[in-house]
Structures are given as structure tokens and as C-alpha cells.
Amino acid sequence: MSDTIINAPANTPFIEVIRDFDATPEQLFRVSTDPDLIAQWLGPNGLEMEVVEYDARPGGRYRYIHREPSGAEYAFRGVFHAVEPGALVIQTFEYEGLPGEVSLEKATYTATDNGVRLRTWSVFGSVQARDTMVASGMESGLNDAMEKLTALVAKETGR
């Protein structure tokens, strides 16, 4: 429905992501948080994803692993702090390859005239930590994930 907008202002610990979808907030929320669907869209193209746990409720935890064809693994985990179906998710995010570098993420699902806008904000512990994430190829992987999420939302909603 739209391109993904990624804002990562220089010299700040912030990243903002915006993407519009042809769905209701409730439909996008379900596809974004259902553990059976997460593995179909979250992450860069070319990597297999294993969802170890994904309990999207306040106090729930998640952990997933991305695997390259070579067998290299990248694991991520976090805790859900607030979950309001169709409206909001606040969670922590940690790449296990950089233990202790935990970011706080907020995602909102807002109805628009043509569907729903997903907006996420990530706050890192330092500008250096944010810059490391940006330099890791995050933008490419994020764009891949948003394209797969758009296709999955269309499939799941019939739109």
C-alpha cells in the first residue's frame, strides 16, 4: 500500500518507522502478533525464522532466531510491557549477539481513511548502539519485512 519510511536522525538514539497498510488496525495487529504468522514476515529475505516463544500480552516474552542457509544464527528476545489489541504494543528488544544493549520499542496501529498506519519508535541506550543497529543492515531487513507483512496482510484479509 505504501513504502516504508525510516527516520533515524543523526546524533540521536531514536529510530522511527512508518508504513500504511490496507487493513483495519485489528487485522494488522493480529498478523503482527500471531506467533504462527510472525515467522512468515518478520526479518530479512533469505533467512529462515524460528519462533521459540511469542506471548504478546503484558509481561509476556518473545524470542526468535533467524538462520542463514550457512547455519549462522541471530537470536532476538524481549518482554512485552503493554499490549492493547488493535492499538498499541510496547516491548523491549535485544539482539543476543550484543547482550545488554536493550532498546525500548513502541508500535501504534492508527486507523486512516484508507486503512491503518503502523508507526514504531525505538529508543536505544546510546547513540552508538543506535548507529550500530543502523549499520547492521537494519534498513534492508526492515524493508524486506514490511513487504512480506504487506503481502501477508493482503492474504489474510482478502484485500
PDB file of C-alpha atoms in Angstrom:
ATOM      1  CA  MET A   1       0.000   0.000   0.000  1.00  0.00           C
ATOM      2  CA  SER A   2       2.912   2.343   0.702  1.00  0.00           C
ATOM      3  CA  ASP A   3       6.625   2.494   1.075  1.00  0.00           C
ATOM      4  CA  THR A   4       8.245   2.207   4.455  1.00  0.00           C
ATOM      5  CA  ILE A   5       9.528   5.461   5.932  1.00  0.00           C
ATOM      6  CA  ILE A   6      12.534   5.101   8.230  1.00  0.00           C
ATOM      7  CA  ASN A   7      13.685   8.106  10.230  1.00  0.00           C
ATOM      8  CA  ALA A   8      16.971   7.812  12.099  1.00  0.00           C
ATOM      9  CA  PRO A   9      18.026  11.383  12.949  1.00  0.00           C
ATOM     10  CA  ALA A  10      21.794  11.827  13.313  1.00  0.00           C
ATOM     11  CA  ASN A  11      23.199  12.099  16.829  1.00  0.00           C
ATOM     12  CA  THR A  12      20.050  10.717  18.498  1.00  0.00           C
ATOM     13  CA  PRO A  13      19.287   7.249  19.921  1.00  0.00           C
ATOM     14  CA  PHE A  14      15.976   7.070  18.035  1.00  0.00           C
ATOM     15  CA  ILE A  15      14.552   5.231  15.022  1.00  0.00           C
ATOM     16  CA  GLU A  16      11.022   5.817  13.757  1.00  0.00           C
ATOM     17  CA  VAL A  17       9.339   3.591  11.165  1.00  0.00           C
ATOM     18  CA  ILE A  18       6.047   4.360   9.406  1.00  0.00           C
ATOM     19  CA  ARG A  19       4.104   2.154   6.998  1.00  0.00           C
ATOM     20  CA  ASP A  20       0.484   2.235   5.812  1.00  0.00           C
ATOM     21  CA  PHE A  21      -1.494  -0.961   5.180  1.00  0.00           C
ATOM     22  CA  ASP A  22      -4.788  -1.795   3.511  1.00  0.00           C
ATOM     23  CA  ALA A  23      -6.371  -3.363   6.599  1.00  0.00           C
ATOM     24  CA  THR A  24      -8.084  -2.449   9.826  1.00  0.00           C
ATOM     25  CA  PRO A  25      -5.961  -1.834  12.937  1.00  0.00           C
ATOM     26  CA  GLU A  26      -7.300  -5.090  14.384  1.00  0.00           C
ATOM     27  CA  GLN A  27      -6.369  -7.089  11.268  1.00  0.00           C
ATOM     28  CA  LEU A  28      -2.830  -5.662  11.149  1.00  0.00           C
ATOM     29  CA  PHE A  29      -2.389  -6.186  14.886  1.00  0.00           C
ATOM     30  CA  ARG A  30      -3.395  -9.851  14.580  1.00  0.00           C
ATOM     31  CA  VAL A  31      -0.978 -10.543  11.710  1.00  0.00           C
ATOM     32  CA  SER A  32       1.758  -8.610  13.537  1.00  0.00           C
ATOM     33  CA  THR A  33       1.433 -10.501  16.805  1.00  0.00           C
ATOM     34  CA  ASP A  34       0.176 -14.013  15.984  1.00  0.00           C
ATOM     35  CA  PRO A  35       3.115 -16.395  16.633  1.00  0.00           C
ATOM     36  CA  ASP A  36       2.054 -18.622  13.735  1.00  0.00           C
ATOM     37  CA  LEU A  37       2.202 -15.644  11.343  1.00  0.00           C
ATOM     38  CA  ILE A  38       5.283 -13.840  12.720  1.00  0.00           C
ATOM     39  CA  ALA A  39       7.665 -16.356  11.148  1.00  0.00           C
ATOM     40  CA  GLN A  40       6.183 -15.618   7.723  1.00  0.00           C
ATOM     41  CA  TRP A  41       7.114 -11.937   7.655  1.00  0.00           C
ATOM     42  CA  LEU A  42       9.496 -10.805  10.407  1.00  0.00           C
ATOM     43  CA  GLY A  43      13.048 -10.469   9.208  1.00  0.00           C
ATOM     44  CA  PRO A  44      15.157 -10.150   6.091  1.00  0.00           C
ATOM     45  CA  ASN A  45      14.630 -12.191   2.927  1.00  0.00           C
ATOM     46  CA  GLY A  46      16.712 -15.325   2.628  1.00  0.00           C
ATOM     47  CA  LEU A  47      16.742 -16.182   6.334  1.00  0.00           C
ATOM     48  CA  GLU A  48      14.714 -18.914   7.995  1.00  0.00           C
ATOM     49  CA  MET A  49      12.940 -17.881  11.174  1.00  0.00           C
ATOM     50  CA  GLU A  50      12.179 -19.997  14.230  1.00  0.00           C
ATOM     51  CA  VAL A  51       9.777 -18.545  16.777  1.00  0.00           C
ATOM     52  CA  VAL A  52      10.879 -20.003  20.119  1.00  0.00           C
ATOM     53  CA  GLU A  53       8.211 -18.125  22.077  1.00  0.00           C
ATOM     54  CA  TYR A  54       5.931 -15.196  21.341  1.00  0.00           C
ATOM     55  CA  ASP A  55       3.470 -14.340  24.090  1.00  0.00           C
ATOM     56  CA  ALA A  56       2.093 -10.901  23.164  1.00  0.00           C
ATOM     57  CA  ARG A  57       0.489  -9.868  26.453  1.00  0.00           C
ATOM     58  CA  PRO A  58       1.684  -7.561  29.240  1.00  0.00           C
ATOM     59  CA  GLY A  59       4.541  -9.406  30.947  1.00  0.00           C
ATOM     60  CA  GLY A  60       4.781 -11.951  28.115  1.00  0.00           C
ATOM     61  CA  ARG A  61       8.109 -12.716  26.454  1.00  0.00           C
ATOM     62  CA  TYR A  62       9.351 -13.397  22.986  1.00  0.00           C
ATOM     63  CA  ARG A  63      12.398 -14.995  21.470  1.00  0.00           C
ATOM     64  CA  TYR A  64      13.094 -15.848  17.871  1.00  0.00           C
ATOM     65  CA  ILE A  65      16.062 -16.957  15.802  1.00  0.00           C
ATOM     66  CA  HIS A  66      16.970 -16.032  12.232  1.00  0.00           C
ATOM     67  CA  ARG A  67      19.121 -18.603  10.398  1.00  0.00           C
ATOM     68  CA  GLU A  68      21.184 -18.150   7.280  1.00  0.00           C
ATOM     69  CA  PRO A  69      21.471 -21.066   4.822  1.00  0.00           C
ATOM     70  CA  SER A  70      25.059 -21.479   6.148  1.00  0.00           C
ATOM     71  CA  GLY A  71      23.634 -22.183   9.605  1.00  0.00           C
ATOM     72  CA  ALA A  72      24.685 -18.873  11.184  1.00  0.00           C
ATOM     73  CA  GLU A  73      22.102 -17.787  13.743  1.00  0.00           C
ATOM     74  CA  TYR A  74      20.921 -14.411  15.045  1.00  0.00           C
ATOM     75  CA  ALA A  75      18.654 -14.566  18.104  1.00  0.00           C
ATOM     76  CA  PHE A  76      16.483 -11.774  19.487  1.00  0.00           C
ATOM     77  CA  ARG A  77      14.388 -11.527  22.624  1.00  0.00           C
ATOM     78  CA  GLY A  78      12.329  -9.159  24.693  1.00  0.00           C
ATOM     79  CA  VAL A  79       9.448  -8.592  27.072  1.00  0.00           C
ATOM     80  CA  PHE A  80       6.045  -7.112  26.297  1.00  0.00           C
ATOM     81  CA  HIS A  81       5.209  -4.251  28.655  1.00  0.00           C
ATOM     82  CA  ALA A  82       1.870  -3.034  27.240  1.00  0.00           C
ATOM     83  CA  VAL A  83      -0.364  -4.715  24.691  1.00  0.00           C
ATOM     84  CA  GLU A  84      -3.671  -3.193  23.591  1.00  0.00           C
ATOM     85  CA  PRO A  85      -5.083  -5.250  20.685  1.00  0.00           C
ATOM     86  CA  GLY A  86      -5.549  -3.136  17.581  1.00  0.00           C
ATOM     87  CA  ALA A  87      -3.918  -0.111  19.187  1.00  0.00           C
ATOM     88  CA  LEU A  88      -0.528  -0.458  20.884  1.00  0.00           C
ATOM     89  CA  VAL A  89       2.455  -2.659  21.747  1.00  0.00           C
ATOM     90  CA  ILE A  90       5.330  -1.569  23.977  1.00  0.00           C
ATOM     91  CA  GLN A  91       8.204  -4.033  24.285  1.00  0.00           C
ATOM     92  CA  THR A  92      11.912  -4.358  24.854  1.00  0.00           C
ATOM     93  CA  PHE A  93      14.210  -5.630  22.090  1.00  0.00           C
ATOM     94  CA  GLU A  94      17.634  -7.217  22.450  1.00  0.00           C
ATOM     95  CA  TYR A  95      19.916  -8.849  19.896  1.00  0.00           C
ATOM     96  CA  GLU A  96      21.559 -11.666  21.822  1.00  0.00           C
ATOM     97  CA  GLY A  97      24.790 -11.036  19.910  1.00  0.00           C
ATOM     98  CA  LEU A  98      25.051  -7.700  21.756  1.00  0.00           C
ATOM     99  CA  PRO A  99      23.932  -8.622  25.278  1.00  0.00           C
ATOM    100  CA  GLY A 100      22.941  -5.711  27.462  1.00  0.00           C
ATOM    101  CA  GLU A 101      22.109  -3.416  24.526  1.00  0.00           C
ATOM    102  CA  VAL A 102      18.351  -3.321  25.085  1.00  0.00           C
ATOM    103  CA  SER A 103      16.089  -0.907  23.265  1.00  0.00           C
ATOM    104  CA  LEU A 104      12.529   0.102  24.072  1.00  0.00           C
ATOM    105  CA  GLU A 105      10.021  -0.106  21.224  1.00  0.00           C
ATOM    106  CA  LYS A 106       6.536   1.327  20.877  1.00  0.00           C
ATOM    107  CA  ALA A 107       4.200   0.395  18.000  1.00  0.00           C
ATOM    108  CA  THR A 108       0.870   2.084  17.347  1.00  0.00           C
ATOM    109  CA  TYR A 109      -1.901   1.000  14.973  1.00  0.00           C
ATOM    110  CA  THR A 110      -3.935   4.016  13.846  1.00  0.00           C
ATOM    111  CA  ALA A 111      -6.927   3.920  11.509  1.00  0.00           C
ATOM    112  CA  THR A 112      -6.591   6.114   8.422  1.00  0.00           C
ATOM    113  CA  ASP A 113      -9.012   6.959   5.597  1.00  0.00           C
ATOM    114  CA  ASN A 114      -7.518   4.089   3.553  1.00  0.00           C
ATOM    115  CA  GLY A 115      -6.570   1.514   6.165  1.00  0.00           C
ATOM    116  CA  VAL A 116      -4.155   1.582   9.056  1.00  0.00           C
ATOM    117  CA  ARG A 117      -0.836   3.251   9.819  1.00  0.00           C
ATOM    118  CA  LEU A 118       1.773   1.282  11.732  1.00  0.00           C
ATOM    119  CA  ARG A 119       4.227   3.591  13.460  1.00  0.00           C
ATOM    120  CA  THR A 120       7.082   2.313  15.575  1.00  0.00           C
ATOM    121  CA  TRP A 121       9.579   4.176  17.716  1.00  0.00           C
ATOM    122  CA  SER A 122      12.737   2.601  19.060  1.00  0.00           C
ATOM    123  CA  VAL A 123      14.905   4.178  21.733  1.00  0.00           C
ATOM    124  CA  PHE A 124      18.386   2.764  22.194  1.00  0.00           C
ATOM    125  CA  GLY A 125      20.627   3.084  25.243  1.00  0.00           C
ATOM    126  CA  SER A 126      23.065   5.292  23.360  1.00  0.00           C
ATOM    127  CA  VAL A 127      23.646   6.942  20.005  1.00  0.00           C
ATOM    128  CA  GLN A 128      26.444   4.412  19.395  1.00  0.00           C
ATOM    129  CA  ALA A 129      24.063   1.478  19.986  1.00  0.00           C
ATOM    130  CA  ARG A 130      21.533   3.011  17.593  1.00  0.00           C
ATOM    131  CA  ASP A 131      24.244   3.634  14.995  1.00  0.00           C
ATOM    132  CA  THR A 132      25.430   0.013  15.312  1.00  0.00           C
ATOM    133  CA  MET A 133      21.875  -1.178  14.603  1.00  0.00           C
ATOM    134  CA  VAL A 134      21.574   1.108  11.570  1.00  0.00           C
ATOM    135  CA  ALA A 135      24.973  -0.041  10.253  1.00  0.00           C
ATOM    136  CA  SER A 136      23.973  -3.722  10.641  1.00  0.00           C
ATOM    137  CA  GLY A 137      21.787  -3.644   7.541  1.00  0.00           C
ATOM    138  CA  MET A 138      18.650  -2.930   9.521  1.00  0.00           C
ATOM    139  CA  GLU A 139      17.104  -0.817   6.754  1.00  0.00           C
ATOM    140  CA  SER A 140      17.271  -3.586   4.158  1.00  0.00           C
ATOM    141  CA  GLY A 141      15.930  -6.207   6.556  1.00  0.00           C
ATOM    142  CA  LEU A 142      13.187  -3.890   7.737  1.00  0.00           C
ATOM    143  CA  ASN A 143      12.091  -3.127   4.173  1.00  0.00           C
ATOM    144  CA  ASP A 144      12.042  -6.867   3.402  1.00  0.00           C
ATOM    145  CA  ALA A 145       9.906  -7.499   6.496  1.00  0.00           C
ATOM    146  CA  MET A 146       7.457  -4.702   5.677  1.00  0.00           C
ATOM    147  CA  GLU A 147       6.999  -6.031   2.123  1.00  0.00           C
ATOM    148  CA  LYS A 148       6.325  -9.533   3.460  1.00  0.00           C
ATOM    149  CA  LEU A 149       3.944  -8.138   6.108  1.00  0.00           C
ATOM    150  CA  THR A 150       2.029  -6.227   3.427  1.00  0.00           C
ATOM    151  CA  ALA A 151       1.636  -9.387   1.328  1.00  0.00           C
ATOM    152  CA  LEU A 152       0.614 -11.470   4.349  1.00  0.00           C
ATOM    153  CA  VAL A 153      -1.946  -8.875   5.474  1.00  0.00           C
ATOM    154  CA  ALA A 154      -3.429  -8.902   1.955  1.00  0.00           C
ATOM    155  CA  LYS A 155      -3.585 -12.700   2.002  1.00  0.00           C
ATOM    156  CA  GLU A 156      -5.099 -12.871   5.496  1.00  0.00           C
ATOM    157  CA  THR A 157      -7.691 -10.127   4.895  1.00  0.00           C
ATOM    158  CA  GLY A 158      -8.531 -10.879   1.266  1.00  0.00           C
ATOM    159  CA  ARG A 159      -7.825  -7.244   0.346  1.00  0.00           C
TER     160      ARG A 159
END
